[in-house]
Coordinates of N, CA and C in Angstrom, one line a residue:
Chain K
X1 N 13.7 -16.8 -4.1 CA 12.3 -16.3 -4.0 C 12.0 -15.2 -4.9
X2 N 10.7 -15.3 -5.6 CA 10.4 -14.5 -6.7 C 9.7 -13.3 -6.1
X3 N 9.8 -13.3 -5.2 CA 8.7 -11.9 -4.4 C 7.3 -12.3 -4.0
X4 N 6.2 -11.2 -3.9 CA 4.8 -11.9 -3.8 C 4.0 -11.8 -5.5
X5 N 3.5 -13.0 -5.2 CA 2.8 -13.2 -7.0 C 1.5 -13.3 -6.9
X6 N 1.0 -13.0 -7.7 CA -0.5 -12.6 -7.7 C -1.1 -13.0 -9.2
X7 N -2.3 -14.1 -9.0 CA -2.1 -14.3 -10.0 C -4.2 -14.6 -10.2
X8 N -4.7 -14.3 -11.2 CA -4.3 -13.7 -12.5 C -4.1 -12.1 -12.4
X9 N -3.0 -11.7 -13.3 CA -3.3 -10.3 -13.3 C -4.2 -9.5 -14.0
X10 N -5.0 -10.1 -14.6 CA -6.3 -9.5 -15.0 C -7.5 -10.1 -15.0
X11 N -8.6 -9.7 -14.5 CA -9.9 -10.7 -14.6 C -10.7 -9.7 -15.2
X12 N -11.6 -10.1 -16.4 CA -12.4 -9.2 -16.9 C -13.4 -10.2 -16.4
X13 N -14.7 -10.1 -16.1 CA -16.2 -10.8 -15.6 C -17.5 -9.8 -16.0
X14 N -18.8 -10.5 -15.9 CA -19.7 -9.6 -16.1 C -20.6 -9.6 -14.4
X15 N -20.9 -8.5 -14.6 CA -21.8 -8.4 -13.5 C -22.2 -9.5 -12.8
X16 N -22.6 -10.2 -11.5 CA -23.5 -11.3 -10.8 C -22.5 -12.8 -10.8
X17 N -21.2 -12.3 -11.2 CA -19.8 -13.7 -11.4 C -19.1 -13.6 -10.2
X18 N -18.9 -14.9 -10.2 CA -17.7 -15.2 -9.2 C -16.5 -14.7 -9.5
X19 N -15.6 -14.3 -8.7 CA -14.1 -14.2 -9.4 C -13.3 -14.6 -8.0
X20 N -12.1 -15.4 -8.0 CA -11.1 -15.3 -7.2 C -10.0 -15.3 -7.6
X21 N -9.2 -14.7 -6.8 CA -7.3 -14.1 -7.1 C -6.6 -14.8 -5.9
X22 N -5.5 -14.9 -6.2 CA -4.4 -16.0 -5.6 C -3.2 -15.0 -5.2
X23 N -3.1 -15.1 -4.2 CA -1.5 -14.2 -3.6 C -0.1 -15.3 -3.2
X24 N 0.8 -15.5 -3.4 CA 1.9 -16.1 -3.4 C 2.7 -15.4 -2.3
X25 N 2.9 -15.8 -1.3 CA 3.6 -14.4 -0.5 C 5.0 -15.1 -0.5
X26 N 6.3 -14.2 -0.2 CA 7.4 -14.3 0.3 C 7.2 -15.6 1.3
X27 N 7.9 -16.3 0.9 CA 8.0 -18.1 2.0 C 8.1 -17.8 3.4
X28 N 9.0 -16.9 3.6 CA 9.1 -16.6 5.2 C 8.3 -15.4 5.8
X29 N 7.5 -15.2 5.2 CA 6.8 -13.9 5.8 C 5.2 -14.8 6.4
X30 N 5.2 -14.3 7.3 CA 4.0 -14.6 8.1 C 2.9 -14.0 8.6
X31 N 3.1 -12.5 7.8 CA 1.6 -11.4 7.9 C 1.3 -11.8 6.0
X32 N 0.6 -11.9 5.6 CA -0.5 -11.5 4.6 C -1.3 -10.6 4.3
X33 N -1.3 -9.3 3.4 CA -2.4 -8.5 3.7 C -3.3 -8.4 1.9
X34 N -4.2 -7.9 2.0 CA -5.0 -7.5 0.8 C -5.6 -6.5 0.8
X35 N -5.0 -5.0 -0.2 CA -5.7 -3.6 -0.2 C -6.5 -4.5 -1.8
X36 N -7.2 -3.0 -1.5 CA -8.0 -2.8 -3.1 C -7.5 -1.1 -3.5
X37 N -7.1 -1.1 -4.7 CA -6.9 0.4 -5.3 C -7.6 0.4 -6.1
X38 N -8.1 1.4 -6.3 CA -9.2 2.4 -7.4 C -8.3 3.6 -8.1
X39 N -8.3 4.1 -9.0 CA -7.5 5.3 -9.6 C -7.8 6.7 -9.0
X40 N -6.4 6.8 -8.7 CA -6.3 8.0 -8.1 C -6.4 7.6 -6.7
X41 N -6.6 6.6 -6.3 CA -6.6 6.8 -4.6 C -5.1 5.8 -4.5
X42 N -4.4 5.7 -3.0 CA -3.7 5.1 -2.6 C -4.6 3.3 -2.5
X43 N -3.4 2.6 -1.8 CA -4.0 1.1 -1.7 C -5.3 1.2 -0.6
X44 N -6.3 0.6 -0.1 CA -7.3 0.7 0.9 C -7.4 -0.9 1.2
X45 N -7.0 -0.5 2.7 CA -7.0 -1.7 3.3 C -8.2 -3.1 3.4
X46 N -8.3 -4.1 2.9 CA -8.9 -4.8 3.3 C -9.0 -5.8 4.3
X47 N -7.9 -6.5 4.4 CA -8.2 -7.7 5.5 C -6.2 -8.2 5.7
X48 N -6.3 -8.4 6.8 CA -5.1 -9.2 6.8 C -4.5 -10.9 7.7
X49 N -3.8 -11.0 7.1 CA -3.3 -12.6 7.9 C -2.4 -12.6 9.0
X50 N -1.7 -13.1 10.1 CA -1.3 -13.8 10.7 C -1.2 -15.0 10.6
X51 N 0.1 -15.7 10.0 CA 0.0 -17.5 9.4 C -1.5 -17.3 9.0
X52 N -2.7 -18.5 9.5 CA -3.4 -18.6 8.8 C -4.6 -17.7 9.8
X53 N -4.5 -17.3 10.8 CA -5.2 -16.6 11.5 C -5.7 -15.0 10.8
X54 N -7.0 -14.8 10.7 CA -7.4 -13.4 9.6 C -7.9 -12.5 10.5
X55 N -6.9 -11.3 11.3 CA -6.5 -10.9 12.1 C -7.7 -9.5 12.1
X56 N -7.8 -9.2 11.1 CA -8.4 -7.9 11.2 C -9.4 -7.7 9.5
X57 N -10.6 -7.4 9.6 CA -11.0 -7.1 8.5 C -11.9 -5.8 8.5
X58 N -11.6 -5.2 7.5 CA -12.0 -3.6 6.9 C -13.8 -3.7 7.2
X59 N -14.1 -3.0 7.0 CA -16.0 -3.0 6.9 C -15.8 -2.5 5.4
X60 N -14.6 -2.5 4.3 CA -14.7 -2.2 3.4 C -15.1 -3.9 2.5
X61 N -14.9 -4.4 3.6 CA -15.3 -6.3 3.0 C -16.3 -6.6 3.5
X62 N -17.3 -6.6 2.1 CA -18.9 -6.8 2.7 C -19.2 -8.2 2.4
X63 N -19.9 -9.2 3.2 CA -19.9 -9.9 3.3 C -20.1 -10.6 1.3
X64 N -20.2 -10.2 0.9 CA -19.7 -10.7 -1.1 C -18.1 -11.1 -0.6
X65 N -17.4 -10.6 0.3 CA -15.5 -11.0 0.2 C -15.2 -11.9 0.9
X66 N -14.9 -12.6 0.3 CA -14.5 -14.0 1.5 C -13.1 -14.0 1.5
X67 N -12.1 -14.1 2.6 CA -10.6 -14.4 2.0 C -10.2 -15.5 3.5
X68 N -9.3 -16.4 2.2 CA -8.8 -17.6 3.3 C -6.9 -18.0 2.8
X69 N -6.9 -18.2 3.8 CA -5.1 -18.6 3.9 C -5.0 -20.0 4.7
X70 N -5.4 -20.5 4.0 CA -5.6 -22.3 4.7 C -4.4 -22.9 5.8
X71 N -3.7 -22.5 5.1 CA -2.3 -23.6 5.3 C -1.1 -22.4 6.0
X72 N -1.4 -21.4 6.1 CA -0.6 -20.1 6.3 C 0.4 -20.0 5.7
X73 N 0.3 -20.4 4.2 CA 1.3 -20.3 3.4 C 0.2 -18.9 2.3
X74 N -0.2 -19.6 0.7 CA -0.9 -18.9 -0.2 C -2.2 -18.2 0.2
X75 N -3.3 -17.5 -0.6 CA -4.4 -16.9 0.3 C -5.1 -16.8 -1.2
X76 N -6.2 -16.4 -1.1 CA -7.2 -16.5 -2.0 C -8.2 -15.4 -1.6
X77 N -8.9 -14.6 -2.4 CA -9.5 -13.3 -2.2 C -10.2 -13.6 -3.2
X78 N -11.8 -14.0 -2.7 CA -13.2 -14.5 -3.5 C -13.9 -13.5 -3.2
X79 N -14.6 -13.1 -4.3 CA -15.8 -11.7 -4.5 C -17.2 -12.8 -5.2
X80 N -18.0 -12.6 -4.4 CA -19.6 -13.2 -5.1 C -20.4 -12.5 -5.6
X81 N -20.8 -12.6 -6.9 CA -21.7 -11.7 -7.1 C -21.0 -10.3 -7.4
X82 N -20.0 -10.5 -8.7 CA -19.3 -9.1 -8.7 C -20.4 -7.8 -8.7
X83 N -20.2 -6.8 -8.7 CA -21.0 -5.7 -8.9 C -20.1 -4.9 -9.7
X84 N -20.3 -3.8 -10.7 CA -19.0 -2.9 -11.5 C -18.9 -1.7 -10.6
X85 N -19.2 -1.9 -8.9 CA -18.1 -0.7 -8.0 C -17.3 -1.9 -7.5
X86 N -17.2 -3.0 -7.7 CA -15.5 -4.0 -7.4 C -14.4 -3.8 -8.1
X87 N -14.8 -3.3 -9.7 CA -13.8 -3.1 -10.3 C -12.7 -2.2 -9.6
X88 N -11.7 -2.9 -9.6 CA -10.4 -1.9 -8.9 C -9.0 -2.8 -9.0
X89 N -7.8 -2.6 -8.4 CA -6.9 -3.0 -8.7 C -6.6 -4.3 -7.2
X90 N -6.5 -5.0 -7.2 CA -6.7 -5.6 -5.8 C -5.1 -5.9 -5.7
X91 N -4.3 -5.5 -4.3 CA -3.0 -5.8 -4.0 C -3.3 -6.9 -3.0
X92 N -1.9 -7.5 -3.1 CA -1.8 -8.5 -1.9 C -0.2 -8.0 -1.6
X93 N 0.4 -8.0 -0.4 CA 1.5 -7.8 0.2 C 1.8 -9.2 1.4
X94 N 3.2 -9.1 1.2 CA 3.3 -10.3 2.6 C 4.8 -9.0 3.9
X95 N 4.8 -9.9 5.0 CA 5.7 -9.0 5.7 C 5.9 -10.2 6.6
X96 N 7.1 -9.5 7.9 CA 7.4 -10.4 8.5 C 7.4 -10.0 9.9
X97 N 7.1 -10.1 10.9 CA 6.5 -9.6 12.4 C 7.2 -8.2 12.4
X98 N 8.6 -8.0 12.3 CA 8.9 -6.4 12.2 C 10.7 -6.4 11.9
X99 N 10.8 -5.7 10.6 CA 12.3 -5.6 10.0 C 13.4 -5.6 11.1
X100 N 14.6 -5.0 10.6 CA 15.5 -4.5 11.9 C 15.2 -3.4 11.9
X101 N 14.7 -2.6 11.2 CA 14.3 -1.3 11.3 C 13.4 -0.6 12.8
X102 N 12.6 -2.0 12.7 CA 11.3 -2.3 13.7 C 9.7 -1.9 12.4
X103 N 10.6 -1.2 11.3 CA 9.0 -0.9 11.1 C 8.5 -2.3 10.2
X104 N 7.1 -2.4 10.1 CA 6.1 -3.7 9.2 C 6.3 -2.9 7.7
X105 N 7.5 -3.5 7.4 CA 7.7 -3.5 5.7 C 6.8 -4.6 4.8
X106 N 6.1 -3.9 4.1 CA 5.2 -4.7 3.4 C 6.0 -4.8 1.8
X107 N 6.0 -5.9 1.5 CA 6.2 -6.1 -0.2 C 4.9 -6.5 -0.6
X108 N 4.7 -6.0 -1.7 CA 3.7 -6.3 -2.8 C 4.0 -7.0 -4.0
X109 N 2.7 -7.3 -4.0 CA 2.4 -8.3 -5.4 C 2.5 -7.3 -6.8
X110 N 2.1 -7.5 -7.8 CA 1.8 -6.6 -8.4 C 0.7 -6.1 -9.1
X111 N -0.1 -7.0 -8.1 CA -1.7 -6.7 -8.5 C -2.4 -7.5 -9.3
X112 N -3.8 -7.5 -9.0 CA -4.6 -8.5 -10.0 C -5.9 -7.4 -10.3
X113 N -6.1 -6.8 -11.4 CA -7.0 -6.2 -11.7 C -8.3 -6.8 -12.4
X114 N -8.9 -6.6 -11.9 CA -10.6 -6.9 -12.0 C -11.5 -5.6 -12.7
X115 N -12.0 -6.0 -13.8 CA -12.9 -5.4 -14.1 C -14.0 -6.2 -14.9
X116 N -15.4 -5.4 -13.8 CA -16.8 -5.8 -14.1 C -17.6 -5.5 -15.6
X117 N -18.3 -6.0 -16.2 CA -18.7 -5.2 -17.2 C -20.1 -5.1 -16.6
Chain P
X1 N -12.8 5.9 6.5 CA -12.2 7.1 7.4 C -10.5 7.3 7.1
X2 N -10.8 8.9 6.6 CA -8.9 8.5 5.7 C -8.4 9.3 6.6
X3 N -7.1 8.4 7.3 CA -6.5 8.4 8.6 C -5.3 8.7 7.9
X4 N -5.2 9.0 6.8 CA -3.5 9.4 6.6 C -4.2 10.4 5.0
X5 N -3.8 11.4 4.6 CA -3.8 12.0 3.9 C -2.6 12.9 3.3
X6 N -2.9 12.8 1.5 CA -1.8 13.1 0.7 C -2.4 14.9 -0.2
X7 N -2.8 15.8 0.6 CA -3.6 16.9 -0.2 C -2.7 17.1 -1.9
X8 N -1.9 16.8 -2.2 CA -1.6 16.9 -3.1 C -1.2 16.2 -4.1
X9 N -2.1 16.1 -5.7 CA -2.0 14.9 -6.2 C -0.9 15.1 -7.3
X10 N -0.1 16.1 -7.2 CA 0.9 15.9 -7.8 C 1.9 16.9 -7.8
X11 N 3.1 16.9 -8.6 CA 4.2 17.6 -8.2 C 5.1 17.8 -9.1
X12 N 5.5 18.8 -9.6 CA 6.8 18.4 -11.0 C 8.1 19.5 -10.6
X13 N 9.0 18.9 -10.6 CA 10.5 19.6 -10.0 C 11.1 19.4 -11.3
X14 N 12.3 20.5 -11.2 CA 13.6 20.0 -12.2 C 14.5 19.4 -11.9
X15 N 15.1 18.7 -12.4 CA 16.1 17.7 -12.2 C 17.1 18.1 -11.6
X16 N 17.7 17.9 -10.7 CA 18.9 18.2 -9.6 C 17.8 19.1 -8.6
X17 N 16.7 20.0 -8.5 CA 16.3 20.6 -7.5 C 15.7 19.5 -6.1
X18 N 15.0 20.3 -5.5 CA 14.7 19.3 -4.3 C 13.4 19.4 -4.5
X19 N 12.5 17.8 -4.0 CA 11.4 17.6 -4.5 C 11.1 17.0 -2.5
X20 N 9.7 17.9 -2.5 CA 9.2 17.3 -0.9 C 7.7 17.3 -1.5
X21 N 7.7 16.0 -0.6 CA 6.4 15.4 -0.8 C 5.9 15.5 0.6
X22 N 4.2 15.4 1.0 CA 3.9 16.1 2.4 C 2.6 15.2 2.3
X23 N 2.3 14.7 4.0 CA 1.6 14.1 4.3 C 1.3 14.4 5.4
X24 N -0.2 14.1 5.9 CA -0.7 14.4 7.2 C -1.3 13.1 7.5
X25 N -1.8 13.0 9.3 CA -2.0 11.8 9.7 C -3.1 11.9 10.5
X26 N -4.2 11.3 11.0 CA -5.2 11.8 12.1 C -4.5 10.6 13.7
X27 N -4.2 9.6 13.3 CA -4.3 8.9 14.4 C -2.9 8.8 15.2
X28 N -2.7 9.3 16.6 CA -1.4 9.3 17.2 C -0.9 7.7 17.7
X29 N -1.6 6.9 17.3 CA -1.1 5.6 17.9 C -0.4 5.3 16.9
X30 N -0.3 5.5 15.6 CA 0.5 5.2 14.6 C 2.2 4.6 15.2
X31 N 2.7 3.9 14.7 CA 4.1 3.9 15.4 C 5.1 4.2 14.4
X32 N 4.8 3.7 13.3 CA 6.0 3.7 11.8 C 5.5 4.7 11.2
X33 N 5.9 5.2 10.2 CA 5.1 6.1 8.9 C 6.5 5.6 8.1
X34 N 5.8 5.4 7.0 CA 6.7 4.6 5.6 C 6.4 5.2 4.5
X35 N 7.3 5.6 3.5 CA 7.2 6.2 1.8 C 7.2 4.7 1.3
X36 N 6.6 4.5 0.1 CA 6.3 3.8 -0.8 C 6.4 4.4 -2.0
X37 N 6.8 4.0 -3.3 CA 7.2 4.7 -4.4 C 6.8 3.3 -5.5
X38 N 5.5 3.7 -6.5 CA 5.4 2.9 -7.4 C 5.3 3.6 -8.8
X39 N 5.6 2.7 -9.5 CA 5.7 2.6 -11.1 C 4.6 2.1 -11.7
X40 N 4.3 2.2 -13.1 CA 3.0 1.7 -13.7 C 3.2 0.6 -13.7
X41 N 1.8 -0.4 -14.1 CA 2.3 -1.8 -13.4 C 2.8 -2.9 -12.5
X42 N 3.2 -2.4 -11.8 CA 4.0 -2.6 -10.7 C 2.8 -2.5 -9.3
X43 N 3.7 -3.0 -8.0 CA 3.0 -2.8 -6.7 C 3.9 -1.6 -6.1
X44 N 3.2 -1.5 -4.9 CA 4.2 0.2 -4.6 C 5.6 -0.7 -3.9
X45 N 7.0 -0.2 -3.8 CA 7.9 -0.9 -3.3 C 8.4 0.1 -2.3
X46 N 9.0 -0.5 -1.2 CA 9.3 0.6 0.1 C 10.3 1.5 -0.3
X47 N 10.2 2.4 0.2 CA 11.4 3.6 0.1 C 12.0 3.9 1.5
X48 N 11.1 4.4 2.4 CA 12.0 5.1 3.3 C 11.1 5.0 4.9
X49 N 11.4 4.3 5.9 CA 10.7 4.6 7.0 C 11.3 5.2 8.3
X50 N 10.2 6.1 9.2 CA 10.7 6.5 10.2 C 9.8 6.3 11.3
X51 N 10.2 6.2 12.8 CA 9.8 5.5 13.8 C 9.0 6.8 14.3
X52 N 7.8 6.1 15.2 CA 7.3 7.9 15.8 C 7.7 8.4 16.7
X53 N 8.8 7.6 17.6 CA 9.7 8.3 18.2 C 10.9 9.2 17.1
X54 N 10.9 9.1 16.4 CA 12.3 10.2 15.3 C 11.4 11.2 15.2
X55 N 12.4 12.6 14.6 CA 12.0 13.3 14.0 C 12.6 13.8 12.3
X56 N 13.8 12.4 12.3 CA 13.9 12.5 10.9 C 14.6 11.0 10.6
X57 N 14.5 10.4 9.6 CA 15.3 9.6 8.9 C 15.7 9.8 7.7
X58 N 17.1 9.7 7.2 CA 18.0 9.6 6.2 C 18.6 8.4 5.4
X59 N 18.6 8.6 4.6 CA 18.8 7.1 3.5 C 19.1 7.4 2.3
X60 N 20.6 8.2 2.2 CA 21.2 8.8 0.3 C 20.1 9.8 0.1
X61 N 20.1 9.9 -0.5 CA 19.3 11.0 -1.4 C 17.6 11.7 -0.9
X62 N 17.2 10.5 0.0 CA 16.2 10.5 0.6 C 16.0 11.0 2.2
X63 N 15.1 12.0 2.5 CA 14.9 12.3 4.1 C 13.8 12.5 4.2
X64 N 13.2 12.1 5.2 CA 12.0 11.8 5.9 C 11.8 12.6 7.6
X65 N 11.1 13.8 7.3 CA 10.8 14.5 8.5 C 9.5 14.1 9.1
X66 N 9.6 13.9 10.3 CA 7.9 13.8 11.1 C 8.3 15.1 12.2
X67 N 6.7 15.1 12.1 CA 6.3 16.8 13.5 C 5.1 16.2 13.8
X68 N 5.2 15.5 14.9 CA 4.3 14.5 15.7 C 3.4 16.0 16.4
X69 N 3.5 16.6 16.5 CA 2.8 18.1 17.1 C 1.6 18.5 16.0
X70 N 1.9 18.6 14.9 CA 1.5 18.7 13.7 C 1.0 17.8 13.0
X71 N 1.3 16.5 13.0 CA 0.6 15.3 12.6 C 1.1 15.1 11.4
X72 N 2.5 15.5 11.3 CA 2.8 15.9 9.6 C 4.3 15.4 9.4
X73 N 4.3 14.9 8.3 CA 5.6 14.5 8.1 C 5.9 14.4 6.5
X74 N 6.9 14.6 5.8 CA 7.5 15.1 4.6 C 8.7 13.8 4.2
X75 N 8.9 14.0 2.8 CA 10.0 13.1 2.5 C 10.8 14.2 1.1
X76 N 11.8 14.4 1.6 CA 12.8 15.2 0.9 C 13.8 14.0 -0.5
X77 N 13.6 14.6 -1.5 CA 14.4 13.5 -2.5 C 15.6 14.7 -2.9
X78 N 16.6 14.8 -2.5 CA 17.7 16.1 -2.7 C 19.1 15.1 -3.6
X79 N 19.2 15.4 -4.4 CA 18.9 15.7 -5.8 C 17.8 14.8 -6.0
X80 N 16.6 15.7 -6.9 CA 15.8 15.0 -7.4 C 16.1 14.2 -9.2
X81 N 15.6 12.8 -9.2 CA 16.5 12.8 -10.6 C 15.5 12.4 -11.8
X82 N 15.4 11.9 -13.0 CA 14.0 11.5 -13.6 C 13.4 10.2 -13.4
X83 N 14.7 9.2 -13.0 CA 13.8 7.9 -12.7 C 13.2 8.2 -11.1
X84 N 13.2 9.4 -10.3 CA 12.3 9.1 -9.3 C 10.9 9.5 -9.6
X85 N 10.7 10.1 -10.9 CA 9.5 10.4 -11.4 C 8.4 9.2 -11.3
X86 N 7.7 8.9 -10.5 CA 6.7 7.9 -9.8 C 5.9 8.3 -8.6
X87 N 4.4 7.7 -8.8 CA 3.6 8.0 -7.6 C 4.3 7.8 -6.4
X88 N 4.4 8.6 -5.2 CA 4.7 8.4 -4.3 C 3.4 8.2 -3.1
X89 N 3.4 7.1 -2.1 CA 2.5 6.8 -1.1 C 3.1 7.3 0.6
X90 N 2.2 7.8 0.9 CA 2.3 8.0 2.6 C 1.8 6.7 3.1
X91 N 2.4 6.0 4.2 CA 1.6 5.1 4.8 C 2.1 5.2 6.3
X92 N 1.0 4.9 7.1 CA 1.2 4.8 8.7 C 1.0 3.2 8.9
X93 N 1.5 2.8 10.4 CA 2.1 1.6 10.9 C 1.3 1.6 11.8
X94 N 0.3 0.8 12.4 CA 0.2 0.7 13.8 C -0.1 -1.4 13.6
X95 N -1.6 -1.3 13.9 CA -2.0 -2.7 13.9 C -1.9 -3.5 12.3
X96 N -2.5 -2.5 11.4 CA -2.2 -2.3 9.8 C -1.7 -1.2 9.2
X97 N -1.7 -1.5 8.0 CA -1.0 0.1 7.4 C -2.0 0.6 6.5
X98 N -1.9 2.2 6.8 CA -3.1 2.7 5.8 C -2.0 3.9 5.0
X99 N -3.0 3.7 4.2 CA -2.2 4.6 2.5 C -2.6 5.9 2.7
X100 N -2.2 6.8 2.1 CA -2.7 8.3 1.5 C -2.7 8.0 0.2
X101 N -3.5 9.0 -0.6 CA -3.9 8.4 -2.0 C -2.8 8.8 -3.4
X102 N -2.1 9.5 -2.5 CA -0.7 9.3 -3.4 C -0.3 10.6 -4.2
X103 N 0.9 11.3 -4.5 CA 1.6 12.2 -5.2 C 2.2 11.3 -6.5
X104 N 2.1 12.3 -7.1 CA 2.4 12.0 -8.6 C 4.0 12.8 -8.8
X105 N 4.9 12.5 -9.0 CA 6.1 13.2 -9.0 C 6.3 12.5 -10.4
X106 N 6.7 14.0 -11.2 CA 7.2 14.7 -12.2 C 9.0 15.4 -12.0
X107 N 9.7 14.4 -12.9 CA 11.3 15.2 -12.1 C 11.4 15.5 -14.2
X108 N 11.5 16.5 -14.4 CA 11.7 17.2 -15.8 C 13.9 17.3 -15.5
X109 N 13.8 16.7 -17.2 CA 15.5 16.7 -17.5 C 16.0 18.4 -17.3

């Protein structure tokens, strides 16, 4: 297993465009999540999975975000109608109900950056 | 609403000194708090967690204090070296995880 992949790692678009980004998660992990980073801030949560169940979503995901995990495998994170405050770095992480640790260890993708013109 | 905060955006130690990174939290339901440590390019990768019942975890080089009274918890890198020179992230555990916006560690040769 290659880790979580995220793919494209860059999307350049203009204003009023569609864009969607692809998360690959760890095979056996069965949470999915998606932050968005901006510079200088930490990751900010946006939505997350359970297999394909989409357990919890941010009010930072205005209805322009659509995200789906069909098969509770891959996931997909669609923006309509970009606007240039979307521009940011978008993470996708996968995890697995809870380590031996007990704590929800997230791995990450390595990001798919979006920028609006 | 930023439920975990990093007041300091950066930090520069010398090499072999001890480097603490400091975080505060608003919400007591939290159950985990976890260090994250990323590189340019890259996604943040885990470093070090502790349960909110502890009041410290240890892992080599790394310690992690919580003061659940305080809402506050720390991560000690003793010896600090230059490849730990990387943003460092606060994150809390409950239903999801929320970030602090991150320290910038500076470890000079």
């Amino acid at each position: 297993d290659t880790g979580v992949s995220q793919d494209p790692r860059h999307k350049i678009t203009k204003r009023g465009q569609n864009v969607t980004f692809r998360c690959d998660p760890i095979s056996e992990h069965n949470r999915l999540y998606w932050y968005r980073q901006t510079l200088g801030q930490g990751p900010e949560f946006l939505t997350y999975f359970q297999n394909e169940a989409q357990l919890e979503k941010s009010r930072l995901l205005s209805d322009r975000f659509s995200a789906e995990r069909p098969k509770g495998s891959f996931s997909t994170l669609e923006i309509q109608r970009t606007e240039q405050g979307d521009s940011a770095m978008y993470l996708c992480a996968s995890s697995s109900a809870a380590g031996i640790s007990g704590a929800n260890v997230l791995t990450f993708g390595a990001g798919s950056r979006l920028t609006v013109l | 609403d930023q439920q975990v905060k990093q007041n300091s955006p950066s930090l520069s130690v010398q090499e072999g000194r001890i480097s603490i990174l400091n975080c505060d939290y608003t919400n007591s339901m939290f159950d985990y708090f976890l260090w994250y440590k990323k590189y340019p390019a890259e996604g943040p990768t885990f470093l070090i967690s502790i349960s909110s019942i502890k009041d410290k975890n240890e892992d080599g080089r790394f310690t992690v204090f919580l003061n659940k009274s305080a809402k506050h918890l720390s991560l000690h890198i003793v010896p600090s070296q230059p490849g730990d020179s990387a943003v460092y992230f606060c994150a809390a555990s409950g239903d999801d995880m929320r970030f602090g916006a991150g320290t910038r560690l500076t470890v000079k040769p």
